[in-house]
Amino acid sequence: MSSTSLVKVLTGYKADRDQFKRVASSNTSVAFDEITETLPEFFKSIATDTKKYKVKGSYGQFNFSIATCPWVAIFNRDITGTAQEGYYVVLLFSESMNSCWLSLNQGFTAYKKQFISDSLAFRKLRDTADEAVKHIKPIAGAKYGPIKLSASLNLAQGYEQGSIAAFEYTTAALLAGEISDAQLKQDISKLLAAYDELHTLCGKNLLNLTPVTENEYQSQVDMIAAGAGADIPEDEINLEPGGENVPPQSNASKGSKYQRDAKRAANALKRAGFKCEIDSTHPSFISEKTGKNYVEAHHLIPMGMQSQFAFSLDVEGNIVALCPACHKKLHYGQFADKTSDLKKLLNARKTDLSAKKLVIDFNTLSKFYRKSIEEDF
């Protein structure tokens, strides 16, 4: 039954999409019904634990344009209930309708929200998928790496990059009867097993598998400060008294690091007026993204020292704006050349740090800087 349903979608969806244009309750389409009713029922016959799994098929949001790549997904309720975030098992139909893919995949929207630019979001999706593969047992017959959906829109392009493991079913093979319902059930079961395995080993958020690099972080900060995708007004800088919860750590194979919120850093740059807080006259250059003097975000108490503090170091009061030269000096310069700069920054931020329950004296701070500090610390 399910292989027949796949054929009905692959051979009829494009014509129905061209006919109806938008999602509406008045649409009458065999292909649409297969996506929202028949195929979800087939998936439910395999993902039988309704308390654990949610199954949904979609060809677009009501009153919006009909999707180019419709889907049917199995969501672990503990991870996500939506295709926009988390990770899940999903059947994706290619835009060309030449094939469909059963994939253990990720929600692109969450990456887009965090990384702002499509190119960076796509890269992090792919990096995370590659890292996730290392945490699951080999899946017989599965394809690892990007999948091909002939996608013209960024949402479906995100699915292409976000695939962890997948099985492809071409229209030609389905029409020839080369793919049975038994095979489809077996493939779904394989991906469900990998899905549960990832959940056990990695938790709800796969983003933790791939820490953001320093260049990626500064790029995020610059874009948010420029207003590209930002939703934080310049005056909403959290300097209210009270310590904040320690941020989560990544669990990447290359080592664990505390996560940093680029929005907080962008606020800190705005607060500094995009000037170096060691010397506001230090020359830099005009940022292409912000149109302002280019500065970089730096955690005065390094994030690598978070384990020594009960409250979060990733707060605006601990983030200073520095010109590139001063930033590099604090990370890689000789300690004697850093001393006066550190004293100046600490004196300027003592009140802010204390308000966030971050108590530190110069002797303690100086110990953190006696050796080179990793840039993403």
mmCIF file of C-alpha atoms in Angstrom:
data_model
loop_
_atom_site.group_PDB
_atom_site.id
_atom_site.type_symbol
_atom_site.label_atom_id
_atom_site.label_comp_id
_atom_site.label_asym_id
_atom_site.label_seq_id
_atom_site.Cartn_x
_atom_site.Cartn_y
_atom_site.Cartn_z
ATOM 1 C CA MET A 1 0.000 0.000 0.000
ATOM 2 C CA SER A 2 2.715 2.507 0.900
ATOM 3 C CA SER A 3 4.728 1.929 -2.282
ATOM 4 C CA THR A 4 1.532 2.588 -4.225
ATOM 5 C CA SER A 5 1.037 5.777 -2.205
ATOM 6 C CA LEU A 6 4.525 6.942 -3.085
ATOM 7 C CA VAL A 7 3.782 6.442 -6.776
ATOM 8 C CA LYS A 8 0.552 8.431 -6.497
ATOM 9 C CA VAL A 9 2.404 11.370 -4.967
ATOM 10 C CA LEU A 10 5.378 11.228 -7.322
ATOM 11 C CA THR A 11 3.215 11.064 -10.445
ATOM 12 C CA GLY A 12 0.379 13.371 -9.426
ATOM 13 C CA TYR A 13 1.672 16.011 -7.024
ATOM 14 C CA LYS A 14 3.180 18.491 -9.489
ATOM 15 C CA ALA A 15 -0.014 18.758 -11.534
ATOM 16 C CA ASP A 16 -2.111 19.223 -8.392
ATOM 17 C CA ARG A 17 0.296 21.828 -7.066
ATOM 18 C CA ASP A 18 0.122 23.757 -10.344
ATOM 19 C CA GLN A 19 -3.668 23.558 -10.275
ATOM 20 C CA PHE A 20 -4.375 24.634 -6.702
ATOM 21 C CA LYS A 21 -1.388 26.943 -6.006
ATOM 22 C CA ARG A 22 -2.267 27.468 -2.320
ATOM 23 C CA VAL A 23 -3.186 25.200 0.589
ATOM 24 C CA ALA A 24 -6.948 25.329 1.162
ATOM 25 C CA SER A 25 -9.609 23.097 2.692
ATOM 26 C CA SER A 26 -11.387 22.995 -0.668
ATOM 27 C CA ASN A 27 -8.439 21.291 -2.400
ATOM 28 C CA THR A 28 -9.342 17.810 -3.653
ATOM 29 C CA SER A 29 -6.277 15.809 -4.599
ATOM 30 C CA VAL A 30 -5.312 12.151 -4.381
ATOM 31 C CA ALA A 31 -1.655 13.142 -3.916
ATOM 32 C CA PHE A 32 -2.480 15.538 -1.076
ATOM 33 C CA ASP A 33 -4.585 12.882 0.664
ATOM 34 C CA GLU A 34 -1.751 10.365 0.411
ATOM 35 C CA ILE A 35 0.585 12.830 2.125
ATOM 36 C CA THR A 36 -1.732 13.869 4.944
ATOM 37 C CA GLU A 37 -3.699 10.659 5.530
ATOM 38 C CA THR A 38 -2.594 7.394 3.903
ATOM 39 C CA LEU A 39 1.174 7.652 4.359
ATOM 40 C CA PRO A 40 0.942 8.886 7.971
ATOM 41 C CA GLU A 41 -1.213 5.856 8.778
ATOM 42 C CA PHE A 42 1.429 3.596 7.249
ATOM 43 C CA PHE A 43 4.122 5.280 9.340
ATOM 44 C CA LYS A 44 1.999 4.879 12.471
ATOM 45 C CA SER A 45 1.831 1.139 11.848
ATOM 46 C CA ILE A 46 5.613 1.103 12.403
ATOM 47 C CA ALA A 47 6.028 3.882 14.984
ATOM 48 C CA THR A 48 3.286 2.374 17.131
ATOM 49 C CA ASP A 49 4.074 4.066 20.452
ATOM 50 C CA THR A 50 1.802 7.110 20.205
ATOM 51 C CA LYS A 51 2.997 8.466 23.549
ATOM 52 C CA LYS A 52 6.542 8.521 22.221
ATOM 53 C CA TYR A 53 6.024 9.356 18.546
ATOM 54 C CA LYS A 54 3.978 11.901 16.641
ATOM 55 C CA VAL A 55 3.377 11.350 12.912
ATOM 56 C CA LYS A 56 2.415 14.123 10.516
ATOM 57 C CA GLY A 57 2.288 14.703 6.763
ATOM 58 C CA SER A 58 2.319 18.150 5.173
ATOM 59 C CA TYR A 59 2.257 19.828 1.774
ATOM 60 C CA GLY A 60 2.328 23.359 3.180
ATOM 61 C CA GLN A 61 0.705 25.724 5.658
ATOM 62 C CA PHE A 62 -2.958 26.658 5.323
ATOM 63 C CA ASN A 63 -3.483 29.680 3.024
ATOM 64 C CA PHE A 64 0.172 29.625 1.932
ATOM 65 C CA SER A 65 1.691 28.374 -1.308
ATOM 66 C CA ILE A 66 1.754 24.618 -1.712
ATOM 67 C CA ALA A 67 5.178 23.216 -0.802
ATOM 68 C CA THR A 68 7.636 22.232 -3.507
ATOM 69 C CA CYS A 69 8.862 19.322 -1.374
ATOM 70 C CA PRO A 70 6.064 17.744 0.701
ATOM 71 C CA TRP A 71 6.924 15.468 3.604
ATOM 72 C CA VAL A 72 5.730 12.879 6.109
ATOM 73 C CA ALA A 73 7.607 12.783 9.420
ATOM 74 C CA ILE A 74 7.943 10.808 12.629
ATOM 75 C CA PHE A 75 8.763 13.046 15.590
ATOM 76 C CA ASN A 76 10.007 11.815 18.950
ATOM 77 C CA ARG A 77 7.849 13.952 21.241
ATOM 78 C CA ASP A 78 10.729 14.359 23.694
ATOM 79 C CA ILE A 79 12.823 15.988 20.949
ATOM 80 C CA THR A 80 10.393 17.947 18.795
ATOM 81 C CA GLY A 81 6.853 18.085 17.494
ATOM 82 C CA THR A 82 7.618 20.198 14.448
ATOM 83 C CA ALA A 83 9.746 19.988 11.307
ATOM 84 C CA GLN A 84 11.229 23.401 12.074
ATOM 85 C CA GLU A 85 13.529 22.268 14.868
ATOM 86 C CA GLY A 86 15.175 19.245 16.394
ATOM 87 C CA TYR A 87 15.709 16.082 14.385
ATOM 88 C CA TYR A 88 13.399 13.363 13.144
ATOM 89 C CA VAL A 89 12.729 10.647 10.571
ATOM 90 C CA VAL A 90 11.115 12.138 7.479
ATOM 91 C CA LEU A 91 9.986 11.067 4.014
ATOM 92 C CA LEU A 92 10.858 13.896 1.611
ATOM 93 C CA PHE A 93 9.634 14.154 -1.957
ATOM 94 C CA SER A 94 12.017 15.870 -4.367
ATOM 95 C CA GLU A 95 10.875 19.001 -6.150
ATOM 96 C CA SER A 96 11.304 17.242 -9.502
ATOM 97 C CA MET A 97 9.270 14.264 -8.239
ATOM 98 C CA ASN A 98 11.885 11.959 -9.747
ATOM 99 C CA SER A 99 12.467 10.382 -6.350
ATOM 100 C CA CYS A 100 11.735 10.562 -2.648
ATOM 101 C CA TRP A 101 14.039 10.103 0.314
ATOM 102 C CA LEU A 102 13.469 8.516 3.700
ATOM 103 C CA SER A 103 15.890 10.419 5.899
ATOM 104 C CA LEU A 104 17.024 10.937 9.465
ATOM 105 C CA ASN A 105 17.144 14.705 9.156
ATOM 106 C CA GLN A 106 17.188 18.041 10.980
ATOM 107 C CA GLY A 107 15.051 21.178 11.162
ATOM 108 C CA PHE A 108 16.615 23.931 9.054
ATOM 109 C CA THR A 109 14.598 26.755 10.628
ATOM 110 C CA ALA A 110 16.349 26.371 13.994
ATOM 111 C CA TYR A 111 19.747 26.648 12.292
ATOM 112 C CA LYS A 112 18.635 29.664 10.284
ATOM 113 C CA LYS A 113 17.404 31.351 13.457
ATOM 114 C CA GLN A 114 20.712 30.777 15.234
ATOM 115 C CA PHE A 115 23.188 31.369 12.404
ATOM 116 C CA ILE A 116 21.259 34.086 10.497
ATOM 117 C CA SER A 117 22.859 33.533 7.073
ATOM 118 C CA ASP A 118 21.753 30.648 4.853
ATOM 119 C CA SER A 119 25.305 29.709 3.901
ATOM 120 C CA LEU A 120 26.446 29.378 7.512
ATOM 121 C CA ALA A 121 23.263 27.530 8.487
ATOM 122 C CA PHE A 122 23.765 25.055 5.627
ATOM 123 C CA ARG A 123 27.384 24.484 6.647
ATOM 124 C CA LYS A 124 26.492 23.870 10.282
ATOM 125 C CA LEU A 125 23.691 21.490 9.243
ATOM 126 C CA ARG A 126 26.168 19.468 7.231
ATOM 127 C CA ASP A 127 28.836 19.543 9.944
ATOM 128 C CA THR A 128 26.297 18.431 12.545
ATOM 129 C CA ALA A 129 24.983 15.629 10.329
ATOM 130 C CA ASP A 130 28.523 14.354 9.765
ATOM 131 C CA GLU A 131 29.206 14.468 13.499
ATOM 132 C CA ALA A 132 25.918 12.696 14.289
ATOM 133 C CA VAL A 133 26.878 9.767 12.057
ATOM 134 C CA LYS A 134 29.775 9.072 14.418
ATOM 135 C CA HIS A 135 27.281 8.419 17.229
ATOM 136 C CA ILE A 136 25.161 5.752 15.528
ATOM 137 C CA LYS A 137 25.773 2.207 14.382
ATOM 138 C CA PRO A 138 26.206 1.651 10.626
ATOM 139 C CA ILE A 139 22.867 1.374 8.807
ATOM 140 C CA ALA A 140 22.849 -1.254 6.075
ATOM 141 C CA GLY A 141 22.012 0.227 2.679
ATOM 142 C CA ALA A 142 21.781 3.820 3.883
ATOM 143 C CA LYS A 143 23.372 6.802 2.151
ATOM 144 C CA TYR A 144 25.390 9.220 4.255
ATOM 145 C CA GLY A 145 25.980 12.825 3.236
ATOM 146 C CA PRO A 146 23.760 15.337 1.435
ATOM 147 C CA ILE A 147 20.681 14.121 -0.426
ATOM 148 C CA LYS A 148 19.294 15.483 -3.705
ATOM 149 C CA LEU A 149 15.842 17.061 -3.706
ATOM 150 C CA SER A 150 16.303 19.301 -6.780
ATOM 151 C CA ALA A 151 15.516 22.065 -4.307
ATOM 152 C CA SER A 152 15.061 25.673 -5.424
ATOM 153 C CA LEU A 153 14.065 27.060 -2.000
ATOM 154 C CA ASN A 154 16.239 27.335 1.104
ATOM 155 C CA LEU A 155 13.975 25.221 3.326
ATOM 156 C CA ALA A 156 14.324 22.163 1.092
ATOM 157 C CA GLN A 157 18.001 22.964 0.537
ATOM 158 C CA GLY A 158 18.317 22.725 4.295
ATOM 159 C CA TYR A 159 16.887 19.208 4.143
ATOM 160 C CA GLU A 160 19.476 18.350 1.506
ATOM 161 C CA GLN A 161 22.320 19.406 3.807
ATOM 162 C CA GLY A 162 20.757 18.190 7.049
ATOM 163 C CA SER A 163 20.433 14.520 6.179
ATOM 164 C CA ILE A 164 22.247 12.201 8.570
ATOM 165 C CA ALA A 165 21.359 8.897 6.898
ATOM 166 C CA ALA A 166 18.853 8.196 4.136
ATOM 167 C CA PHE A 167 17.327 5.774 1.649
ATOM 168 C CA GLU A 168 16.355 6.882 -1.866
ATOM 169 C CA TYR A 169 13.384 5.529 -3.808
ATOM 170 C CA THR A 170 13.289 6.635 -7.432
ATOM 171 C CA THR A 171 10.037 7.007 -9.311
ATOM 172 C CA ALA A 172 11.324 4.607 -11.949
ATOM 173 C CA ALA A 173 12.121 1.903 -9.374
ATOM 174 C CA LEU A 174 8.729 2.290 -7.706
ATOM 175 C CA LEU A 175 6.873 2.104 -11.032
ATOM 176 C CA ALA A 176 8.842 -1.027 -11.879
ATOM 177 C CA GLY A 177 7.763 -2.639 -8.604
ATOM 178 C CA GLU A 178 11.347 -2.894 -7.367
ATOM 179 C CA ILE A 179 10.561 -1.469 -3.910
ATOM 180 C CA SER A 180 8.193 -3.405 -1.671
ATOM 181 C CA ASP A 181 6.192 -2.362 1.364
ATOM 182 C CA ALA A 182 8.304 -4.768 3.394
ATOM 183 C CA GLN A 183 11.469 -2.923 2.355
ATOM 184 C CA LEU A 184 9.939 0.427 3.244
ATOM 185 C CA LYS A 185 8.943 -0.863 6.674
ATOM 186 C CA GLN A 186 12.416 -2.246 7.220
ATOM 187 C CA ASP A 187 14.067 1.035 6.221
ATOM 188 C CA ILE A 188 11.778 3.060 8.492
ATOM 189 C CA SER A 189 12.577 0.700 11.359
ATOM 190 C CA LYS A 190 16.316 1.102 10.726
ATOM 191 C CA LEU A 191 16.113 4.888 10.873
ATOM 192 C CA LEU A 192 13.876 4.802 13.946
ATOM 193 C CA ALA A 193 16.493 2.680 15.703
ATOM 194 C CA ALA A 194 19.195 5.206 14.763
ATOM 195 C CA TYR A 195 16.883 8.040 15.862
ATOM 196 C CA ASP A 196 16.455 6.495 19.297
ATOM 197 C CA GLU A 197 20.181 5.789 19.497
ATOM 198 C CA LEU A 198 21.020 9.440 18.811
ATOM 199 C CA HIS A 199 18.477 10.578 21.371
ATOM 200 C CA THR A 200 20.032 8.356 24.026
ATOM 201 C CA LEU A 201 23.616 9.383 23.277
ATOM 202 C CA CYS A 202 23.240 13.028 22.252
ATOM 203 C CA GLY A 203 20.011 14.277 23.794
ATOM 204 C CA LYS A 204 17.473 16.618 22.267
ATOM 205 C CA ASN A 205 19.789 19.085 20.557
ATOM 206 C CA LEU A 206 22.272 17.977 17.906
ATOM 207 C CA LEU A 207 23.577 21.534 17.593
ATOM 208 C CA ASN A 208 25.683 20.741 20.645
ATOM 209 C CA LEU A 209 27.709 18.309 18.534
ATOM 210 C CA THR A 210 29.429 21.039 16.524
ATOM 211 C CA PRO A 211 30.675 24.013 18.541
ATOM 212 C CA VAL A 212 30.686 27.307 16.686
ATOM 213 C CA THR A 213 34.179 28.352 15.583
ATOM 214 C CA GLU A 214 35.557 31.780 16.427
ATOM 215 C CA ASN A 215 35.159 33.035 12.857
ATOM 216 C CA GLU A 216 31.570 31.766 12.737
ATOM 217 C CA TYR A 217 30.815 33.379 16.083
ATOM 218 C CA GLN A 218 32.216 36.790 15.140
ATOM 219 C CA SER A 219 30.368 36.622 11.807
ATOM 220 C CA GLN A 220 27.118 35.883 13.649
ATOM 221 C CA VAL A 221 27.742 38.762 16.036
ATOM 222 C CA ASP A 222 28.430 41.167 13.178
ATOM 223 C CA MET A 223 25.290 40.155 11.266
ATOM 224 C CA ILE A 224 23.069 40.430 14.332
ATOM 225 C CA ALA A 225 24.572 43.793 15.250
ATOM 226 C CA ALA A 226 23.785 44.918 11.703
ATOM 227 C CA GLY A 227 20.174 43.930 12.194
ATOM 228 C CA ALA A 228 20.158 41.000 9.737
ATOM 229 C CA GLY A 229 17.609 38.744 11.327
ATOM 230 C CA ALA A 230 17.968 40.395 14.720
ATOM 231 C CA ASP A 231 14.963 40.803 16.968
ATOM 232 C CA ILE A 232 16.679 42.545 19.882
ATOM 233 C CA PRO A 233 16.342 46.353 20.148
ATOM 234 C CA GLU A 234 19.551 48.145 21.081
ATOM 235 C CA ASP A 235 18.156 49.205 24.458
ATOM 236 C CA GLU A 236 17.298 45.646 25.525
ATOM 237 C CA ILE A 237 20.641 44.817 27.074
ATOM 238 C CA ASN A 238 20.352 42.554 30.072
ATOM 239 C CA LEU A 239 22.225 44.293 32.868
ATOM 240 C CA GLU A 240 19.574 43.573 35.479
ATOM 241 C CA PRO A 241 21.062 42.312 38.770
ATOM 242 C CA GLY A 242 21.180 38.584 39.316
ATOM 243 C CA GLY A 243 23.325 35.689 38.207
ATOM 244 C CA GLU A 244 22.208 33.717 35.161
ATOM 245 C CA ASN A 245 22.234 29.988 34.499
ATOM 246 C CA VAL A 246 25.442 28.493 33.144
ATOM 247 C CA PRO A 247 25.080 27.888 29.375
ATOM 248 C CA PRO A 248 25.017 24.309 28.071
ATOM 249 C CA GLN A 249 28.108 22.579 26.799
ATOM 250 C CA SER A 250 28.612 20.993 23.420
ATOM 251 C CA ASN A 251 29.363 17.277 23.348
ATOM 252 C CA ALA A 252 31.424 17.155 20.182
ATOM 253 C CA SER A 253 34.030 14.483 19.613
ATOM 254 C CA LYS A 254 36.709 17.205 19.507
ATOM 255 C CA GLY A 255 35.978 18.310 23.050
ATOM 256 C CA SER A 256 33.323 20.054 25.077
ATOM 257 C CA LYS A 257 32.940 23.833 25.092
ATOM 258 C CA TYR A 258 30.394 26.179 26.596
ATOM 259 C CA GLN A 259 27.968 27.724 24.145
ATOM 260 C CA ARG A 260 27.958 31.465 23.495
ATOM 261 C CA ASP A 261 24.934 33.533 22.516
ATOM 262 C CA ALA A 262 25.864 35.804 19.615
ATOM 263 C CA LYS A 263 22.885 38.067 20.338
ATOM 264 C CA ARG A 264 24.346 38.997 23.713
ATOM 265 C CA ALA A 265 27.679 39.785 22.092
ATOM 266 C CA ALA A 266 25.965 41.929 19.454
ATOM 267 C CA ASN A 267 24.310 43.879 22.256
ATOM 268 C CA ALA A 268 27.716 44.421 23.859
ATOM 269 C CA LEU A 269 29.124 45.836 20.604
ATOM 270 C CA LYS A 270 26.164 48.216 20.322
ATOM 271 C CA ARG A 271 26.610 49.250 23.929
ATOM 272 C CA ALA A 272 30.264 50.099 23.213
ATOM 273 C CA GLY A 273 29.264 52.173 20.193
ATOM 274 C CA PHE A 274 31.349 49.862 17.980
ATOM 275 C CA LYS A 275 34.533 51.260 19.481
ATOM 276 C CA CYS A 276 37.469 49.445 21.042
ATOM 277 C CA GLU A 277 37.028 49.499 24.816
ATOM 278 C CA ILE A 278 40.770 49.507 25.413
ATOM 279 C CA ASP A 279 41.216 52.656 23.317
ATOM 280 C CA SER A 280 38.291 54.149 21.408
ATOM 281 C CA THR A 281 40.692 55.882 19.003
ATOM 282 C CA HIS A 282 42.215 52.628 17.777
ATOM 283 C CA PRO A 283 41.829 52.434 13.996
ATOM 284 C CA SER A 284 40.037 49.498 12.439
ATOM 285 C CA PHE A 285 37.920 49.486 9.267
ATOM 286 C CA ILE A 286 34.279 49.852 8.310
ATOM 287 C CA SER A 287 32.378 46.582 8.514
ATOM 288 C CA GLU A 288 30.544 45.637 5.323
ATOM 289 C CA LYS A 289 27.698 44.184 7.406
ATOM 290 C CA THR A 290 27.152 46.925 9.996
ATOM 291 C CA GLY A 291 28.478 49.962 8.153
ATOM 292 C CA LYS A 292 30.236 50.843 11.416
ATOM 293 C CA ASN A 293 33.716 50.547 12.854
ATOM 294 C CA TYR A 294 34.623 46.844 12.953
ATOM 295 C CA VAL A 295 35.157 45.460 16.445
ATOM 296 C CA GLU A 296 35.053 41.937 17.850
ATOM 297 C CA ALA A 297 33.382 40.473 20.917
ATOM 298 C CA HIS A 298 35.610 39.171 23.709
ATOM 299 C CA HIS A 299 34.676 37.567 27.039
ATOM 300 C CA LEU A 300 36.798 39.330 29.653
ATOM 301 C CA ILE A 301 36.565 36.321 31.957
ATOM 302 C CA PRO A 302 37.219 33.645 29.322
ATOM 303 C CA MET A 303 34.428 31.139 28.644
ATOM 304 C CA GLY A 304 36.955 28.359 29.147
ATOM 305 C CA MET A 305 36.922 29.253 32.838
ATOM 306 C CA GLN A 306 33.147 28.802 33.198
ATOM 307 C CA SER A 307 33.561 25.700 35.385
ATOM 308 C CA GLN A 308 35.125 27.910 38.057
ATOM 309 C CA PHE A 309 32.024 30.120 38.311
ATOM 310 C CA ALA A 310 28.532 29.294 39.550
ATOM 311 C CA PHE A 311 26.847 31.713 37.150
ATOM 312 C CA SER A 312 27.033 32.347 33.419
ATOM 313 C CA LEU A 313 30.025 34.158 31.952
ATOM 314 C CA ASP A 314 28.115 34.669 28.700
ATOM 315 C CA VAL A 315 26.475 37.918 29.770
ATOM 316 C CA GLU A 316 26.719 41.410 28.294
ATOM 317 C CA GLY A 317 28.559 42.682 31.353
ATOM 318 C CA ASN A 318 31.412 40.245 30.688
ATOM 319 C CA ILE A 319 31.632 40.893 26.944
ATOM 320 C CA VAL A 320 33.805 43.739 25.691
ATOM 321 C CA ALA A 321 34.263 45.201 22.209
ATOM 322 C CA LEU A 322 37.844 45.171 20.950
ATOM 323 C CA CYS A 323 39.587 46.155 17.745
ATOM 324 C CA PRO A 324 41.148 43.113 16.013
ATOM 325 C CA ALA A 325 44.680 43.999 17.151
ATOM 326 C CA CYS A 326 43.731 44.317 20.818
ATOM 327 C CA HIS A 327 41.663 41.156 20.608
ATOM 328 C CA LYS A 328 44.598 39.166 19.232
ATOM 329 C CA LYS A 329 46.906 40.673 21.824
ATOM 330 C CA LEU A 330 44.743 39.450 24.711
ATOM 331 C CA HIS A 331 44.693 35.963 23.232
ATOM 332 C CA TYR A 332 48.262 35.606 22.005
ATOM 333 C CA GLY A 333 50.356 38.504 23.289
ATOM 334 C CA GLN A 334 53.006 38.457 25.988
ATOM 335 C CA PHE A 335 51.530 38.849 29.440
ATOM 336 C CA ALA A 336 53.487 42.029 30.198
ATOM 337 C CA ASP A 337 51.806 43.697 27.215
ATOM 338 C CA LYS A 338 48.334 42.714 28.435
ATOM 339 C CA THR A 339 48.536 43.872 32.047
ATOM 340 C CA SER A 340 47.438 47.489 31.720
ATOM 341 C CA ASP A 341 44.673 46.570 29.255
ATOM 342 C CA LEU A 342 43.260 43.921 31.572
ATOM 343 C CA LYS A 343 43.305 46.305 34.533
ATOM 344 C CA LYS A 344 41.460 48.939 32.519
ATOM 345 C CA LEU A 345 38.810 46.501 31.290
ATOM 346 C CA LEU A 346 38.291 44.948 34.719
ATOM 347 C CA ASN A 347 37.948 48.326 36.428
ATOM 348 C CA ALA A 348 35.392 49.390 33.813
ATOM 349 C CA ARG A 349 33.360 46.204 34.204
ATOM 350 C CA LYS A 350 33.567 45.424 37.921
ATOM 351 C CA THR A 351 30.107 46.814 38.662
ATOM 352 C CA ASP A 352 28.508 44.947 35.749
ATOM 353 C CA LEU A 353 30.252 41.712 36.726
ATOM 354 C CA SER A 354 29.246 42.037 40.354
ATOM 355 C CA ALA A 355 25.618 42.610 39.324
ATOM 356 C CA LYS A 356 25.723 39.240 37.577
ATOM 357 C CA LYS A 357 27.308 37.600 40.643
ATOM 358 C CA LEU A 358 30.670 37.296 38.927
ATOM 359 C CA VAL A 359 33.232 38.272 41.546
ATOM 360 C CA ILE A 360 36.867 38.366 40.442
ATOM 361 C CA ASP A 361 40.005 40.312 41.355
ATOM 362 C CA PHE A 362 42.882 41.246 39.089
ATOM 363 C CA ASN A 363 45.229 38.552 40.413
ATOM 364 C CA THR A 364 42.729 35.843 39.513
ATOM 365 C CA LEU A 365 41.964 37.364 36.116
ATOM 366 C CA SER A 366 45.646 37.738 35.300
ATOM 367 C CA LYS A 367 46.232 34.015 35.888
ATOM 368 C CA PHE A 368 43.799 33.265 33.069
ATOM 369 C CA TYR A 369 45.856 35.383 30.668
ATOM 370 C CA ARG A 370 49.410 34.320 31.490
ATOM 371 C CA LYS A 371 49.285 31.849 28.607
ATOM 372 C CA SER A 372 47.639 32.032 25.197
ATOM 373 C CA ILE A 373 43.877 31.521 25.283
ATOM 374 C CA GLU A 374 41.987 29.583 22.651
ATOM 375 C CA GLU A 375 40.039 32.043 20.500
ATOM 376 C CA ASP A 376 36.694 30.344 21.053
ATOM 377 C CA PHE A 377 37.260 30.330 24.801
#
